[in-house]
Amino acid sequence: MYWTRFFLEMSLGTLLFALLAMAFFSASAKNIENLEKITRNRVAGLLLALPALAACVPHARIVAPGILQNPVLLWGLAVAIPVLSYFYLDYYTARAGAGAVIILAYDLIHYGYDEKLPGAVVFTIAAWLFGFAAIWVSGKPYALRDWFRLAVRNRKFKIAAGIASVISGLSFAAALIGGLLK
């Protein structure tokens, strides 16, 4: 196993969902404007997109056709695409976060079974659920903004979204601990 990559990805997944849980639990009429701005923040989006696409390069190299298997070209694209997206995409943090969560969900499942981590089935179910949510957000990046708005209006949704984020973050933390103890 690539222990450095495993450690970084599981730590990033834990941190990402901890921040999302904090955002949902803190959602209020006073700070909704700030939460909405986060989904569109270009710098945060760039900082999420660069490592997410870097994590995709080894996977892309295997399935890419012809010239795209060239690692120099793939690494160039992994840097160029987030930089270009910085200038041309709206809701960049929401899009980049969703992309990061998709690759993290894939790797959580992969590491769980490849390393025979205890609870791999639980990790898979959690990864499917937050992976589906990430696919939704990647297709409709304003959905994250709308979820924050809904959390302000509906206390039950706020608690449910916060708890779902905590459980998702705990699945990464549990995988990290299980992998380190193995």
PDB file of C-alpha atoms in Angstrom:
ATOM      1  CA  MET A   1       0.000   0.000   0.000  1.00  0.00           C
ATOM      2  CA  TYR A   2       1.056   3.571  -0.563  1.00  0.00           C
ATOM      3  CA  TRP A   3       1.104   4.562   3.096  1.00  0.00           C
ATOM      4  CA  THR A   4       1.850   8.225   2.523  1.00  0.00           C
ATOM      5  CA  ARG A   5      -1.023   8.560   0.078  1.00  0.00           C
ATOM      6  CA  PHE A   6      -3.323   6.544   2.357  1.00  0.00           C
ATOM      7  CA  PHE A   7      -2.439   8.707   5.362  1.00  0.00           C
ATOM      8  CA  LEU A   8      -2.875  11.974   3.436  1.00  0.00           C
ATOM      9  CA  GLU A   9      -6.157  10.975   1.793  1.00  0.00           C
ATOM     10  CA  MET A  10      -7.784   9.613   4.932  1.00  0.00           C
ATOM     11  CA  SER A  11      -6.636  12.681   6.899  1.00  0.00           C
ATOM     12  CA  LEU A  12      -7.964  14.999   4.184  1.00  0.00           C
ATOM     13  CA  GLY A  13     -11.306  13.163   4.137  1.00  0.00           C
ATOM     14  CA  THR A  14     -11.579  13.469   7.906  1.00  0.00           C
ATOM     15  CA  LEU A  15     -10.725  17.182   7.785  1.00  0.00           C
ATOM     16  CA  LEU A  16     -13.009  17.935   4.843  1.00  0.00           C
ATOM     17  CA  PHE A  17     -16.041  16.358   6.492  1.00  0.00           C
ATOM     18  CA  ALA A  18     -15.211  17.908   9.874  1.00  0.00           C
ATOM     19  CA  LEU A  19     -15.266  21.331   8.193  1.00  0.00           C
ATOM     20  CA  LEU A  20     -18.516  20.485   6.429  1.00  0.00           C
ATOM     21  CA  ALA A  21     -20.073  19.340   9.719  1.00  0.00           C
ATOM     22  CA  MET A  22     -18.985  22.587  11.374  1.00  0.00           C
ATOM     23  CA  ALA A  23     -20.516  24.547   8.486  1.00  0.00           C
ATOM     24  CA  PHE A  24     -23.848  22.745   8.788  1.00  0.00           C
ATOM     25  CA  PHE A  25     -24.007  22.923  12.579  1.00  0.00           C
ATOM     26  CA  SER A  26     -23.099  26.617  12.552  1.00  0.00           C
ATOM     27  CA  ALA A  27     -25.541  27.547   9.766  1.00  0.00           C
ATOM     28  CA  SER A  28     -27.696  30.475  10.828  1.00  0.00           C
ATOM     29  CA  ALA A  29     -29.308  33.552   9.362  1.00  0.00           C
ATOM     30  CA  LYS A  30     -26.308  35.569  10.579  1.00  0.00           C
ATOM     31  CA  ASN A  31     -23.641  33.591   8.733  1.00  0.00           C
ATOM     32  CA  ILE A  32     -25.501  32.203   5.709  1.00  0.00           C
ATOM     33  CA  GLU A  33     -23.910  34.844   3.503  1.00  0.00           C
ATOM     34  CA  ASN A  34     -20.432  33.653   4.534  1.00  0.00           C
ATOM     35  CA  LEU A  35     -21.351  29.992   3.940  1.00  0.00           C
ATOM     36  CA  GLU A  36     -22.663  30.864   0.483  1.00  0.00           C
ATOM     37  CA  LYS A  37     -19.427  32.698  -0.304  1.00  0.00           C
ATOM     38  CA  ILE A  38     -17.382  29.632   0.669  1.00  0.00           C
ATOM     39  CA  THR A  39     -19.011  27.561  -2.075  1.00  0.00           C
ATOM     40  CA  ARG A  40     -17.805  30.112  -4.643  1.00  0.00           C
ATOM     41  CA  ASN A  41     -14.346  30.836  -3.205  1.00  0.00           C
ATOM     42  CA  ARG A  42     -11.804  30.418  -5.982  1.00  0.00           C
ATOM     43  CA  VAL A  43      -8.674  30.091  -3.828  1.00  0.00           C
ATOM     44  CA  ALA A  44     -10.187  27.345  -1.658  1.00  0.00           C
ATOM     45  CA  GLY A  45     -11.408  25.634  -4.824  1.00  0.00           C
ATOM     46  CA  LEU A  46      -7.924  25.708  -6.302  1.00  0.00           C
ATOM     47  CA  LEU A  47      -6.429  24.313  -3.089  1.00  0.00           C
ATOM     48  CA  LEU A  48      -8.944  21.443  -3.173  1.00  0.00           C
ATOM     49  CA  ALA A  49      -8.742  20.785  -6.908  1.00  0.00           C
ATOM     50  CA  LEU A  50      -4.957  20.476  -7.168  1.00  0.00           C
ATOM     51  CA  PRO A  51      -4.559  17.519  -4.765  1.00  0.00           C
ATOM     52  CA  ALA A  52      -7.806  15.939  -6.000  1.00  0.00           C
ATOM     53  CA  LEU A  53      -6.564  15.865  -9.589  1.00  0.00           C
ATOM     54  CA  ALA A  54      -3.109  14.777  -8.434  1.00  0.00           C
ATOM     55  CA  ALA A  55      -4.796  11.789  -6.766  1.00  0.00           C
ATOM     56  CA  CYS A  56      -6.534  11.011 -10.071  1.00  0.00           C
ATOM     57  CA  VAL A  57      -3.348  10.843 -12.167  1.00  0.00           C
ATOM     58  CA  PRO A  58      -2.399   7.241 -11.265  1.00  0.00           C
ATOM     59  CA  HIS A  59      -5.951   6.093 -11.995  1.00  0.00           C
ATOM     60  CA  ALA A  60      -6.165   8.052 -15.246  1.00  0.00           C
ATOM     61  CA  ARG A  61      -2.867   6.693 -16.511  1.00  0.00           C
ATOM     62  CA  ILE A  62      -4.265   3.159 -16.482  1.00  0.00           C
ATOM     63  CA  VAL A  63      -7.445   3.906 -18.429  1.00  0.00           C
ATOM     64  CA  ALA A  64      -6.370   6.827 -20.626  1.00  0.00           C
ATOM     65  CA  PRO A  65      -6.113   6.191 -24.370  1.00  0.00           C
ATOM     66  CA  GLY A  66      -2.884   6.577 -26.349  1.00  0.00           C
ATOM     67  CA  ILE A  67      -0.941   9.772 -25.804  1.00  0.00           C
ATOM     68  CA  LEU A  68      -2.829  10.576 -22.594  1.00  0.00           C
ATOM     69  CA  GLN A  69      -0.953   7.752 -20.859  1.00  0.00           C
ATOM     70  CA  ASN A  70       2.139   9.939 -20.933  1.00  0.00           C
ATOM     71  CA  PRO A  71       2.737  10.897 -17.266  1.00  0.00           C
ATOM     72  CA  VAL A  72       4.206  14.290 -18.199  1.00  0.00           C
ATOM     73  CA  LEU A  73       1.036  15.189 -20.078  1.00  0.00           C
ATOM     74  CA  LEU A  74      -1.229  13.892 -17.301  1.00  0.00           C
ATOM     75  CA  TRP A  75       0.641  15.812 -14.605  1.00  0.00           C
ATOM     76  CA  GLY A  76       0.570  18.910 -16.806  1.00  0.00           C
ATOM     77  CA  LEU A  77      -3.190  18.573 -17.175  1.00  0.00           C
ATOM     78  CA  ALA A  78      -3.561  17.957 -13.415  1.00  0.00           C
ATOM     79  CA  VAL A  79      -1.986  21.364 -12.845  1.00  0.00           C
ATOM     80  CA  ALA A  80      -3.362  23.268 -15.848  1.00  0.00           C
ATOM     81  CA  ILE A  81      -7.022  22.296 -15.441  1.00  0.00           C
ATOM     82  CA  PRO A  82      -7.421  23.582 -11.850  1.00  0.00           C
ATOM     83  CA  VAL A  83      -5.586  26.806 -12.748  1.00  0.00           C
ATOM     84  CA  LEU A  84      -7.793  27.402 -15.794  1.00  0.00           C
ATOM     85  CA  SER A  85     -10.864  26.487 -13.753  1.00  0.00           C
ATOM     86  CA  TYR A  86      -9.877  29.171 -11.252  1.00  0.00           C
ATOM     87  CA  PHE A  87     -10.558  31.771 -13.935  1.00  0.00           C
ATOM     88  CA  TYR A  88     -13.602  30.267 -15.640  1.00  0.00           C
ATOM     89  CA  LEU A  89     -15.723  28.250 -13.171  1.00  0.00           C
ATOM     90  CA  ASP A  90     -18.321  29.487 -10.741  1.00  0.00           C
ATOM     91  CA  TYR A  91     -18.945  27.617  -7.475  1.00  0.00           C
ATOM     92  CA  TYR A  92     -15.355  26.429  -7.698  1.00  0.00           C
ATOM     93  CA  THR A  93     -15.049  25.274  -4.078  1.00  0.00           C
ATOM     94  CA  ALA A  94     -18.269  23.271  -4.328  1.00  0.00           C
ATOM     95  CA  ARG A  95     -17.104  21.629  -7.568  1.00  0.00           C
ATOM     96  CA  ALA A  96     -13.563  20.936  -6.352  1.00  0.00           C
ATOM     97  CA  GLY A  97     -14.804  19.656  -2.993  1.00  0.00           C
ATOM     98  CA  ALA A  98     -17.218  17.315  -4.752  1.00  0.00           C
ATOM     99  CA  GLY A  99     -14.440  16.046  -7.007  1.00  0.00           C
ATOM    100  CA  ALA A 100     -12.184  15.505  -4.003  1.00  0.00           C
ATOM    101  CA  VAL A 101     -14.925  13.614  -2.172  1.00  0.00           C
ATOM    102  CA  ILE A 102     -15.533  11.385  -5.209  1.00  0.00           C
ATOM    103  CA  ILE A 103     -11.880  10.306  -5.420  1.00  0.00           C
ATOM    104  CA  LEU A 104     -11.731   9.985  -1.615  1.00  0.00           C
ATOM    105  CA  ALA A 105     -14.818   7.743  -1.641  1.00  0.00           C
ATOM    106  CA  TYR A 106     -13.246   5.556  -4.310  1.00  0.00           C
ATOM    107  CA  ASP A 107      -9.994   5.296  -2.384  1.00  0.00           C
ATOM    108  CA  LEU A 108     -11.763   4.610   0.923  1.00  0.00           C
ATOM    109  CA  ILE A 109     -13.432   1.589  -0.676  1.00  0.00           C
ATOM    110  CA  HIS A 110     -10.221   0.559  -2.427  1.00  0.00           C
ATOM    111  CA  TYR A 111      -8.065   0.758   0.703  1.00  0.00           C
ATOM    112  CA  GLY A 112     -10.716  -0.931   2.831  1.00  0.00           C
ATOM    113  CA  TYR A 113     -10.765  -4.079   0.709  1.00  0.00           C
ATOM    114  CA  ASP A 114      -7.209  -4.055  -0.595  1.00  0.00           C
ATOM    115  CA  GLU A 115      -5.765  -3.888   2.918  1.00  0.00           C
ATOM    116  CA  LYS A 116      -8.572  -5.954   4.501  1.00  0.00           C
ATOM    117  CA  LEU A 117      -9.324  -3.210   6.999  1.00  0.00           C
ATOM    118  CA  PRO A 118     -11.836  -4.066   9.706  1.00  0.00           C
ATOM    119  CA  GLY A 119     -15.187  -2.517   8.824  1.00  0.00           C
ATOM    120  CA  ALA A 120     -14.564  -2.406   5.068  1.00  0.00           C
ATOM    121  CA  VAL A 121     -18.265  -3.065   4.404  1.00  0.00           C
ATOM    122  CA  VAL A 122     -19.261  -0.118   6.603  1.00  0.00           C
ATOM    123  CA  PHE A 123     -16.707   2.092   4.834  1.00  0.00           C
ATOM    124  CA  THR A 124     -18.169   1.029   1.498  1.00  0.00           C
ATOM    125  CA  ILE A 125     -21.723   1.930   2.471  1.00  0.00           C
ATOM    126  CA  ALA A 126     -20.625   5.294   3.874  1.00  0.00           C
ATOM    127  CA  ALA A 127     -18.509   5.971   0.766  1.00  0.00           C
ATOM    128  CA  TRP A 128     -21.428   5.170  -1.537  1.00  0.00           C
ATOM    129  CA  LEU A 129     -23.694   7.561   0.332  1.00  0.00           C
ATOM    130  CA  PHE A 130     -21.357  10.548   0.478  1.00  0.00           C
ATOM    131  CA  GLY A 131     -20.058   9.673  -3.003  1.00  0.00           C
ATOM    132  CA  PHE A 132     -23.608   9.953  -4.374  1.00  0.00           C
ATOM    133  CA  ALA A 133     -24.011  13.311  -2.622  1.00  0.00           C
ATOM    134  CA  ALA A 134     -20.710  14.457  -4.142  1.00  0.00           C
ATOM    135  CA  ILE A 135     -21.835  13.394  -7.617  1.00  0.00           C
ATOM    136  CA  TRP A 136     -25.006  15.427  -7.067  1.00  0.00           C
ATOM    137  CA  VAL A 137     -22.975  18.486  -6.023  1.00  0.00           C
ATOM    138  CA  SER A 138     -20.534  18.081  -8.919  1.00  0.00           C
ATOM    139  CA  GLY A 139     -23.485  18.097 -11.322  1.00  0.00           C
ATOM    140  CA  LYS A 140     -25.274  20.943  -9.560  1.00  0.00           C
ATOM    141  CA  PRO A 141     -22.630  22.855  -7.593  1.00  0.00           C
ATOM    142  CA  TYR A 142     -25.176  25.358  -6.321  1.00  0.00           C
ATOM    143  CA  ALA A 143     -26.811  22.439  -4.452  1.00  0.00           C
ATOM    144  CA  LEU A 144     -24.306  22.855  -1.609  1.00  0.00           C
ATOM    145  CA  ARG A 145     -25.314  26.498  -1.302  1.00  0.00           C
ATOM    146  CA  ASP A 146     -28.959  25.435  -1.309  1.00  0.00           C
ATOM    147  CA  TRP A 147     -28.269  22.814   1.381  1.00  0.00           C
ATOM    148  CA  PHE A 148     -26.753  25.518   3.581  1.00  0.00           C
ATOM    149  CA  ARG A 149     -29.863  27.654   3.017  1.00  0.00           C
ATOM    150  CA  LEU A 150     -32.088  24.694   3.876  1.00  0.00           C
ATOM    151  CA  ALA A 151     -30.060  24.090   7.043  1.00  0.00           C
ATOM    152  CA  VAL A 152     -30.838  27.662   8.117  1.00  0.00           C
ATOM    153  CA  ARG A 153     -34.572  27.224   7.494  1.00  0.00           C
ATOM    154  CA  ASN A 154     -35.032  23.645   8.698  1.00  0.00           C
ATOM    155  CA  ARG A 155     -33.492  22.576  12.008  1.00  0.00           C
ATOM    156  CA  LYS A 156     -34.057  18.856  11.320  1.00  0.00           C
ATOM    157  CA  PHE A 157     -32.157  19.080   8.031  1.00  0.00           C
ATOM    158  CA  LYS A 158     -29.381  21.043   9.739  1.00  0.00           C
ATOM    159  CA  ILE A 159     -28.927  18.322  12.358  1.00  0.00           C
ATOM    160  CA  ALA A 160     -29.231  15.492   9.813  1.00  0.00           C
ATOM    161  CA  ALA A 161     -26.689  17.065   7.443  1.00  0.00           C
ATOM    162  CA  GLY A 162     -24.311  17.778  10.312  1.00  0.00           C
ATOM    163  CA  ILE A 163     -24.578  14.229  11.661  1.00  0.00           C
ATOM    164  CA  ALA A 164     -24.134  12.761   8.153  1.00  0.00           C
ATOM    165  CA  SER A 165     -20.978  14.854   7.759  1.00  0.00           C
ATOM    166  CA  VAL A 166     -19.680  13.703  11.153  1.00  0.00           C
ATOM    167  CA  ILE A 167     -20.342  10.050  10.284  1.00  0.00           C
ATOM    168  CA  SER A 168     -18.593  10.496   6.926  1.00  0.00           C
ATOM    169  CA  GLY A 169     -15.580  12.077   8.606  1.00  0.00           C
ATOM    170  CA  LEU A 170     -15.516   9.332  11.227  1.00  0.00           C
ATOM    171  CA  SER A 171     -15.430   6.686   8.492  1.00  0.00           C
ATOM    172  CA  PHE A 172     -12.200   8.223   7.171  1.00  0.00           C
ATOM    173  CA  ALA A 173     -10.785   8.502  10.687  1.00  0.00           C
ATOM    174  CA  ALA A 174     -11.684   4.869  11.419  1.00  0.00           C
ATOM    175  CA  ALA A 175     -10.062   3.724   8.164  1.00  0.00           C
ATOM    176  CA  LEU A 176      -6.964   5.731   9.031  1.00  0.00           C
ATOM    177  CA  ILE A 177      -6.744   4.249  12.519  1.00  0.00           C
ATOM    178  CA  GLY A 178      -7.495   0.748  11.227  1.00  0.00           C
ATOM    179  CA  GLY A 179      -4.829   1.051   8.553  1.00  0.00           C
ATOM    180  CA  LEU A 180      -2.225   2.385  10.952  1.00  0.00           C
ATOM    181  CA  LEU A 181      -2.935  -0.342  13.527  1.00  0.00           C
ATOM    182  CA  LYS A 182      -2.885  -3.133  10.927  1.00  0.00           C
TER     183      LYS A 182
END
